[in-house]
mmCIF file of C-alpha atoms in Angstrom:
data_model
loop_
_atom_site.group_PDB
_atom_site.id
_atom_site.type_symbol
_atom_site.label_atom_id
_atom_site.label_comp_id
_atom_site.label_asym_id
_atom_site.label_seq_id
_atom_site.Cartn_x
_atom_site.Cartn_y
_atom_site.Cartn_z
ATOM 1 C CA UNK A 1398 111.537 147.205 100.693
ATOM 2 C CA UNK A 1399 111.905 148.572 97.179
ATOM 3 C CA UNK A 1400 115.693 148.233 97.354
ATOM 4 C CA UNK A 1401 115.487 144.652 98.621
ATOM 5 C CA UNK A 1402 113.127 143.711 95.814
ATOM 6 C CA UNK A 1403 115.452 145.336 93.284
ATOM 7 C CA UNK A 1404 118.575 143.618 94.636
ATOM 8 C CA UNK A 1405 117.136 140.184 95.400
ATOM 9 C CA UNK A 1406 114.492 139.686 92.717
ATOM 10 C CA UNK A 1407 115.759 142.183 90.117
ATOM 11 C CA UNK A 1408 112.275 143.685 89.904
ATOM 12 C CA UNK A 1409 111.556 147.387 90.040
ATOM 13 C CA UNK A 1410 108.615 148.507 92.135
ATOM 14 C CA UNK A 1411 106.670 151.173 90.213
ATOM 15 C CA UNK A 1412 106.421 154.685 91.574
ATOM 16 C CA UNK A 1413 103.712 154.850 94.198
ATOM 17 C CA UNK A 1414 103.318 151.074 94.070
ATOM 18 C CA UNK A 1415 103.958 148.197 96.425
ATOM 19 C CA UNK A 1416 106.217 145.132 96.207
ATOM 20 C CA UNK A 1417 103.087 143.034 95.729
ATOM 21 C CA UNK A 1418 102.567 144.848 92.421
ATOM 22 C CA UNK A 1419 105.599 142.982 91.068
ATOM 23 C CA UNK A 1420 104.834 139.694 92.800
ATOM 24 C CA UNK A 1421 106.962 140.152 95.930
ATOM 25 C CA UNK A 1422 106.195 140.285 99.630
ATOM 26 C CA UNK A 1423 108.714 141.702 102.104
ATOM 27 C CA UNK A 1424 108.445 141.058 105.837
ATOM 28 C CA UNK A 1425 110.967 141.962 108.505
ATOM 29 C CA UNK A 1426 112.096 139.544 111.185
ATOM 30 C CA UNK A 1427 110.080 141.251 113.909
ATOM 31 C CA UNK A 1428 106.844 140.966 111.950
ATOM 32 C CA UNK A 1429 107.526 137.321 111.119
ATOM 33 C CA UNK A 1430 108.199 136.549 114.790
ATOM 34 C CA UNK A 1431 105.029 138.379 115.850
ATOM 35 C CA UNK A 1432 102.983 136.351 113.353
ATOM 36 C CA UNK A 1433 104.539 133.131 114.684
ATOM 37 C CA UNK A 1434 103.733 134.047 118.293
ATOM 38 C CA UNK A 1435 100.176 134.932 117.328
ATOM 39 C CA UNK A 1436 99.447 131.760 115.348
ATOM 40 C CA UNK A 1437 101.406 129.202 117.382
ATOM 41 C CA UNK A 1438 101.265 130.618 120.914
ATOM 42 C CA UNK A 1439 98.104 132.718 120.568
ATOM 43 C CA UNK A 1440 100.109 135.632 121.965
ATOM 44 C CA UNK A 1441 99.336 139.154 120.721
ATOM 45 C CA UNK A 1442 102.011 141.735 120.008
ATOM 46 C CA UNK A 1443 102.807 143.023 123.496
ATOM 47 C CA UNK A 1444 106.576 143.513 123.234
ATOM 48 C CA UNK A 1445 109.365 144.082 120.752
ATOM 49 C CA UNK A 1446 113.160 143.915 120.564
ATOM 50 C CA UNK A 1447 114.689 147.382 120.806
ATOM 51 C CA UNK A 1448 118.308 148.407 120.391
ATOM 52 C CA UNK A 1449 119.524 150.732 123.143
ATOM 53 C CA UNK A 1450 122.876 152.159 122.154
ATOM 54 C CA UNK A 1451 125.065 155.221 121.786
ATOM 55 C CA UNK A 1452 127.991 156.618 123.740
ATOM 56 C CA UNK A 1453 125.484 158.104 126.170
ATOM 57 C CA UNK A 1454 124.327 154.636 127.321
ATOM 58 C CA UNK A 1455 126.187 152.802 130.080
ATOM 59 C CA UNK A 1456 125.667 149.256 128.730
ATOM 60 C CA UNK A 1457 124.388 149.236 125.128
ATOM 61 C CA UNK A 1458 122.395 146.119 124.260
ATOM 62 C CA UNK A 1459 119.302 144.737 122.580
ATOM 63 C CA UNK A 1460 116.395 144.273 124.971
ATOM 64 C CA UNK A 1461 112.881 142.921 124.680
ATOM 65 C CA UNK A 1462 110.600 145.669 125.907
ATOM 66 C CA UNK A 1463 106.925 145.585 126.762
ATOM 67 C CA UNK A 1464 104.940 148.078 124.726
ATOM 68 C CA UNK A 1465 104.069 151.067 126.858
ATOM 69 C CA UNK A 1466 107.265 150.967 128.917
ATOM 70 C CA UNK A 1467 108.799 154.412 129.152
ATOM 71 C CA UNK A 1468 112.170 155.056 127.549
ATOM 72 C CA UNK A 1469 113.448 156.183 130.940
ATOM 73 C CA UNK A 1470 112.739 152.730 132.411
ATOM 74 C CA UNK A 1471 114.417 151.029 129.452
ATOM 75 C CA UNK A 1472 117.537 153.172 129.849
ATOM 76 C CA UNK A 1473 117.622 152.467 133.592
ATOM 77 C CA UNK A 1474 117.449 148.743 132.823
ATOM 78 C CA UNK A 1475 120.636 148.938 130.719
ATOM 79 C CA UNK A 1476 122.560 150.879 133.336
ATOM 80 C CA UNK A 1477 121.309 154.407 132.783
ATOM 81 C CA UNK A 1478 122.903 157.333 131.022
ATOM 82 C CA UNK A 1479 126.557 158.196 131.092
ATOM 83 C CA UNK A 1480 127.731 161.619 132.155
ATOM 84 C CA UNK A 1481 128.243 162.525 128.508
ATOM 85 C CA UNK A 1482 124.650 161.880 127.403
ATOM 86 C CA UNK A 1483 123.198 165.043 125.915
ATOM 87 C CA UNK A 1484 120.933 164.082 123.035
ATOM 88 C CA UNK A 1485 118.225 161.424 122.694
ATOM 89 C CA UNK A 1486 116.992 159.986 119.402
ATOM 90 C CA UNK A 1487 114.276 157.401 118.820
ATOM 91 C CA UNK A 1488 114.518 155.405 115.620
ATOM 92 C CA UNK A 1489 118.211 155.353 114.784
ATOM 93 C CA UNK A 1490 120.757 157.903 113.548
ATOM 94 C CA UNK A 1491 119.502 158.226 109.954
ATOM 95 C CA UNK A 1492 115.727 158.329 110.105
ATOM 96 C CA UNK A 1493 115.212 158.756 113.846
ATOM 97 C CA UNK A 1494 113.459 161.649 115.529
ATOM 98 C CA UNK A 1495 114.940 163.750 118.312
ATOM 99 C CA UNK A 1496 112.992 163.874 121.556
ATOM 100 C CA UNK A 1497 113.378 166.219 124.500
ATOM 101 C CA UNK A 1498 112.194 163.856 127.246
ATOM 102 C CA UNK A 1499 112.494 160.157 127.997
ATOM 103 C CA UNK A 1500 109.051 160.027 129.607
ATOM 104 C CA UNK A 1501 107.528 158.674 126.408
ATOM 105 C CA UNK A 1502 106.407 155.070 125.863
ATOM 106 C CA UNK A 1503 107.899 152.409 123.665
ATOM 107 C CA UNK A 1504 105.558 151.578 120.789
ATOM 108 C CA UNK A 1505 105.630 148.845 118.174
ATOM 109 C CA UNK A 1506 107.688 151.082 115.853
ATOM 110 C CA UNK A 1507 110.395 151.865 118.440
ATOM 111 C CA UNK A 1508 113.262 149.849 116.991
ATOM 112 C CA UNK A 1509 116.115 151.886 118.471
ATOM 113 C CA UNK A 1510 116.881 154.254 121.332
ATOM 114 C CA UNK A 1511 120.035 156.253 120.702
ATOM 115 C CA UNK A 1512 121.710 158.470 123.302
ATOM 116 C CA UNK A 1513 124.542 160.664 122.034
ATOM 117 C CA UNK A 1514 127.167 162.555 123.966
ATOM 118 C CA UNK A 1515 127.209 165.462 121.535
ATOM 119 C CA UNK A 1516 124.153 167.282 120.300
ATOM 120 C CA UNK A 1517 124.246 167.239 116.486
ATOM 121 C CA UNK A 1518 125.298 170.666 115.359
ATOM 122 C CA UNK A 1519 123.236 172.407 112.728
ATOM 123 C CA UNK A 1520 125.527 174.291 110.368
ATOM 124 C CA UNK A 1521 124.338 177.336 108.515
ATOM 125 C CA UNK A 1522 122.784 176.402 105.204
ATOM 126 C CA UNK A 1523 124.361 177.733 102.054
ATOM 127 C CA UNK A 1524 122.930 177.945 98.533
ATOM 128 C CA UNK A 1525 122.767 174.751 96.528
ATOM 129 C CA UNK A 1526 125.725 174.440 94.145
ATOM 130 C CA UNK A 1527 124.041 171.647 92.134
ATOM 131 C CA UNK A 1528 126.994 169.331 92.618
ATOM 132 C CA UNK A 1529 124.842 166.225 92.248
ATOM 133 C CA UNK A 1530 126.264 164.393 95.269
ATOM 134 C CA UNK A 1531 122.768 163.925 96.696
ATOM 135 C CA UNK A 1532 121.568 162.277 93.495
ATOM 136 C CA UNK A 1533 124.574 159.941 93.499
ATOM 137 C CA UNK A 1534 123.777 158.531 96.956
ATOM 138 C CA UNK A 1535 119.974 158.427 96.699
ATOM 139 C CA UNK A 1536 118.940 154.751 97.008
ATOM 140 C CA UNK A 1537 115.685 155.472 95.141
ATOM 141 C CA UNK A 1538 117.576 157.182 92.296
ATOM 142 C CA UNK A 1539 115.716 160.450 92.740
ATOM 143 C CA UNK A 1540 117.049 163.935 92.033
ATOM 144 C CA UNK A 1541 117.069 165.603 95.463
ATOM 145 C CA UNK A 1542 118.433 168.885 94.128
ATOM 146 C CA UNK A 1543 115.442 169.209 91.785
ATOM 147 C CA UNK A 1544 113.026 168.158 94.498
ATOM 148 C CA UNK A 1545 114.509 170.806 96.768
ATOM 149 C CA UNK A 1546 113.855 173.591 94.266
ATOM 150 C CA UNK A 1547 110.314 172.404 93.612
ATOM 151 C CA UNK A 1548 109.674 172.085 97.354
ATOM 152 C CA UNK A 1549 110.818 175.663 97.898
ATOM 153 C CA UNK A 1550 108.484 176.767 95.093
ATOM 154 C CA UNK A 1551 105.532 174.702 96.406
ATOM 155 C CA UNK A 1552 105.237 173.122 92.957
ATOM 156 C CA UNK A 1553 103.080 170.129 93.834
ATOM 157 C CA UNK A 1554 102.716 168.833 90.283
ATOM 158 C CA UNK A 1555 106.447 168.706 89.609
ATOM 159 C CA UNK A 1556 107.135 167.226 93.030
ATOM 160 C CA UNK A 1557 104.781 164.380 92.205
ATOM 161 C CA UNK A 1558 106.296 163.906 88.761
ATOM 162 C CA UNK A 1559 109.805 163.828 90.245
ATOM 163 C CA UNK A 1560 108.735 161.096 92.681
ATOM 164 C CA UNK A 1561 108.733 162.901 96.008
ATOM 165 C CA UNK A 1562 106.271 160.375 97.419
ATOM 166 C CA UNK A 1563 108.857 157.634 96.764
ATOM 167 C CA UNK A 1564 111.411 159.300 99.055
ATOM 168 C CA UNK A 1565 112.099 157.061 102.066
ATOM 169 C CA UNK A 1566 113.649 159.907 104.096
ATOM 170 C CA UNK A 1567 116.846 157.953 104.687
ATOM 171 C CA UNK A 1568 118.922 161.106 105.191
ATOM 172 C CA UNK A 1569 121.757 160.119 102.849
ATOM 173 C CA UNK A 1570 121.406 163.347 100.881
ATOM 174 C CA UNK A 1571 121.769 165.383 104.074
ATOM 175 C CA UNK A 1572 125.056 163.691 104.940
ATOM 176 C CA UNK A 1573 126.758 164.369 101.607
ATOM 177 C CA UNK A 1574 125.397 167.858 100.927
ATOM 178 C CA UNK A 1575 128.355 170.303 101.000
ATOM 179 C CA UNK A 1576 125.941 173.210 101.475
ATOM 180 C CA UNK A 1577 124.530 171.646 104.660
ATOM 181 C CA UNK A 1578 120.970 171.866 103.334
ATOM 182 C CA UNK A 1579 118.406 169.926 105.353
ATOM 183 C CA UNK A 1580 117.002 168.179 102.309
ATOM 184 C CA UNK A 1581 115.186 165.433 104.190
ATOM 185 C CA UNK A 1582 113.419 167.937 106.431
ATOM 186 C CA UNK A 1583 112.327 169.926 103.380
ATOM 187 C CA UNK A 1584 111.039 166.772 101.707
ATOM 188 C CA UNK A 1585 109.190 165.722 104.845
ATOM 189 C CA UNK A 1586 107.481 169.118 105.042
ATOM 190 C CA UNK A 1587 106.656 169.035 101.330
ATOM 191 C CA UNK A 1588 105.110 165.569 101.615
ATOM 192 C CA UNK A 1589 103.050 166.670 104.592
ATOM 193 C CA UNK A 1590 101.889 169.681 102.598
ATOM 194 C CA UNK A 1591 100.945 167.465 99.654
ATOM 195 C CA UNK A 1592 98.989 165.165 101.964
ATOM 196 C CA UNK A 1593 97.253 168.174 103.482
ATOM 197 C CA UNK A 1594 96.340 169.495 100.043
ATOM 198 C CA UNK A 1595 95.080 166.059 99.038
ATOM 199 C CA UNK A 1596 92.955 165.925 102.190
ATOM 200 C CA UNK A 1597 91.555 169.378 101.457
ATOM 201 C CA UNK A 1598 90.761 168.309 97.907
ATOM 202 C CA UNK A 1599 89.047 165.166 99.181
ATOM 203 C CA UNK A 1600 87.022 167.213 101.673
ATOM 204 C CA UNK A 1601 86.033 169.611 98.901
ATOM 205 C CA UNK A 1602 84.962 166.682 96.722
ATOM 206 C CA UNK A 1603 82.872 165.255 99.550
ATOM 207 C CA UNK A 1604 81.288 168.664 100.173
ATOM 208 C CA UNK A 1605 80.534 169.018 96.465
ATOM 209 C CA UNK A 1606 78.987 165.546 96.385
ATOM 210 C CA UNK A 1607 76.821 166.383 99.410
ATOM 211 C CA UNK A 1608 75.735 169.665 97.808
ATOM 212 C CA UNK A 1609 74.845 167.958 94.531
ATOM 213 C CA UNK A 1610 72.937 165.226 96.371
ATOM 214 C CA UNK A 1611 71.003 167.863 98.337
ATOM 215 C CA UNK A 1612 70.235 169.799 95.156
ATOM 216 C CA UNK A 1613 68.992 166.635 93.449
ATOM 217 C CA UNK A 1614 66.840 165.771 96.470
ATOM 218 C CA UNK A 1615 65.291 169.251 96.536
ATOM 219 C CA UNK A 1616 64.612 169.047 92.797
ATOM 220 C CA UNK A 1617 62.984 165.625 93.180
ATOM 221 C CA UNK A 1618 60.764 166.959 95.967
ATOM 222 C CA UNK A 1619 59.787 169.967 93.844
ATOM 223 C CA UNK A 1620 58.888 167.781 90.871
ATOM 224 C CA UNK A 1621 56.910 165.449 93.124
ATOM 225 C CA UNK A 1622 54.941 168.376 94.542
ATOM 226 C CA UNK A 1623 54.250 169.728 91.065
ATOM 227 C CA UNK A 1624 53.080 166.301 89.894
ATOM 228 C CA UNK A 1625 50.780 165.979 92.915
ATOM 229 C CA UNK A 1626 49.352 169.452 92.323
ATOM 230 C CA UNK A 1627 48.770 168.675 88.657
ATOM 231 C CA UNK A 1628 47.033 165.437 89.615
ATOM 232 C CA UNK A 1629 44.774 167.251 92.060
ATOM 233 C CA UNK A 1630 43.930 169.887 89.449
ATOM 234 C CA UNK A 1631 43.084 167.185 86.934
ATOM 235 C CA UNK A 1632 40.828 165.444 89.425
ATOM 236 C CA UNK A 1633 39.130 168.765 90.159
ATOM 237 C CA UNK A 1634 38.509 169.320 86.461
ATOM 238 C CA UNK A 1635 36.981 165.860 86.053
ATOM 239 C CA UNK A 1636 34.809 166.221 89.139
ATOM 240 C CA UNK A 1637 33.803 169.827 88.395
ATOM 241 C CA UNK A 1638 30.609 169.376 86.218
ATOM 242 C CA UNK A 1639 29.179 166.650 88.427
ATOM 243 C CA UNK A 1640 29.747 168.728 91.522
ATOM 244 C CA UNK A 1641 28.023 171.747 89.918
ATOM 245 C CA UNK A 1642 25.044 169.609 88.848
ATOM 246 C CA UNK A 1643 24.681 168.257 92.378
ATOM 247 C CA UNK A 1644 24.670 171.788 93.780
ATOM 248 C CA UNK A 1645 21.989 172.871 91.306
ATOM 249 C CA UNK A 1646 19.795 169.894 92.197
ATOM 250 C CA UNK A 1647 20.039 170.682 95.893
ATOM 251 C CA UNK A 1648 19.116 174.306 95.212
ATOM 252 C CA UNK A 1649 16.110 173.280 93.127
ATOM 253 C CA UNK A 1650 14.851 170.996 95.898
ATOM 254 C CA UNK A 1651 15.272 173.806 98.370
ATOM 255 C CA UNK A 1652 13.247 176.180 96.172
ATOM 256 C CA UNK A 1653 10.391 173.661 95.846
ATOM 257 C CA UNK A 1654 10.234 173.148 99.590
ATOM 258 C CA UNK A 1655 9.926 176.874 100.070
#
């Protein structure tokens, strides 16, 4: 979205912001079609168009799939796997996630099912040579090599300042890295760690707020009890002489009767 806004409207979305912050709204075709079906036909989102492709698919095509249909059924619909199929990815070659079974359902975010004949090889990582190729291809204009060092050092503050949260995990930096460093995976882990730390901080803040509220409530109850005790003591002081006089009168009457 940020790139579309930059290219089409020549407006830069601020870090951590949304296109609406610069007066733009971006909707994909699928969302627009779903809104049309909902408003015009009163039909909820129950299906989506999914691309089924790769050299491990017999007849690659785009199909409209009911949500909840298993990937295995979708692949069978397009002719099944070829003999070369070895690796299954959901979500496309760049940002997709590898899965080990096709007995998983299609959800509203399943835009692509990719079956490959060769399992992507993972080369041994080598030290970063700071060539800058990753920075040259980053569509967000980040500095992946710097983010990588800060991620390895768990430096949350510098990761935030360098714009890690703006990373769209496109995988371009992985493709051009001559050292075969899994930059995107490191960034994904670092972002998850930052979210976890933020959640822990939020939980700590809520616990602190509950503790302070409890302390204030206990203090209010203590002050209320002290005020009530003081009021009772004051009433006792005011009623003291009259009560003593009444006791003396009763004793005098008792003595006379005797």
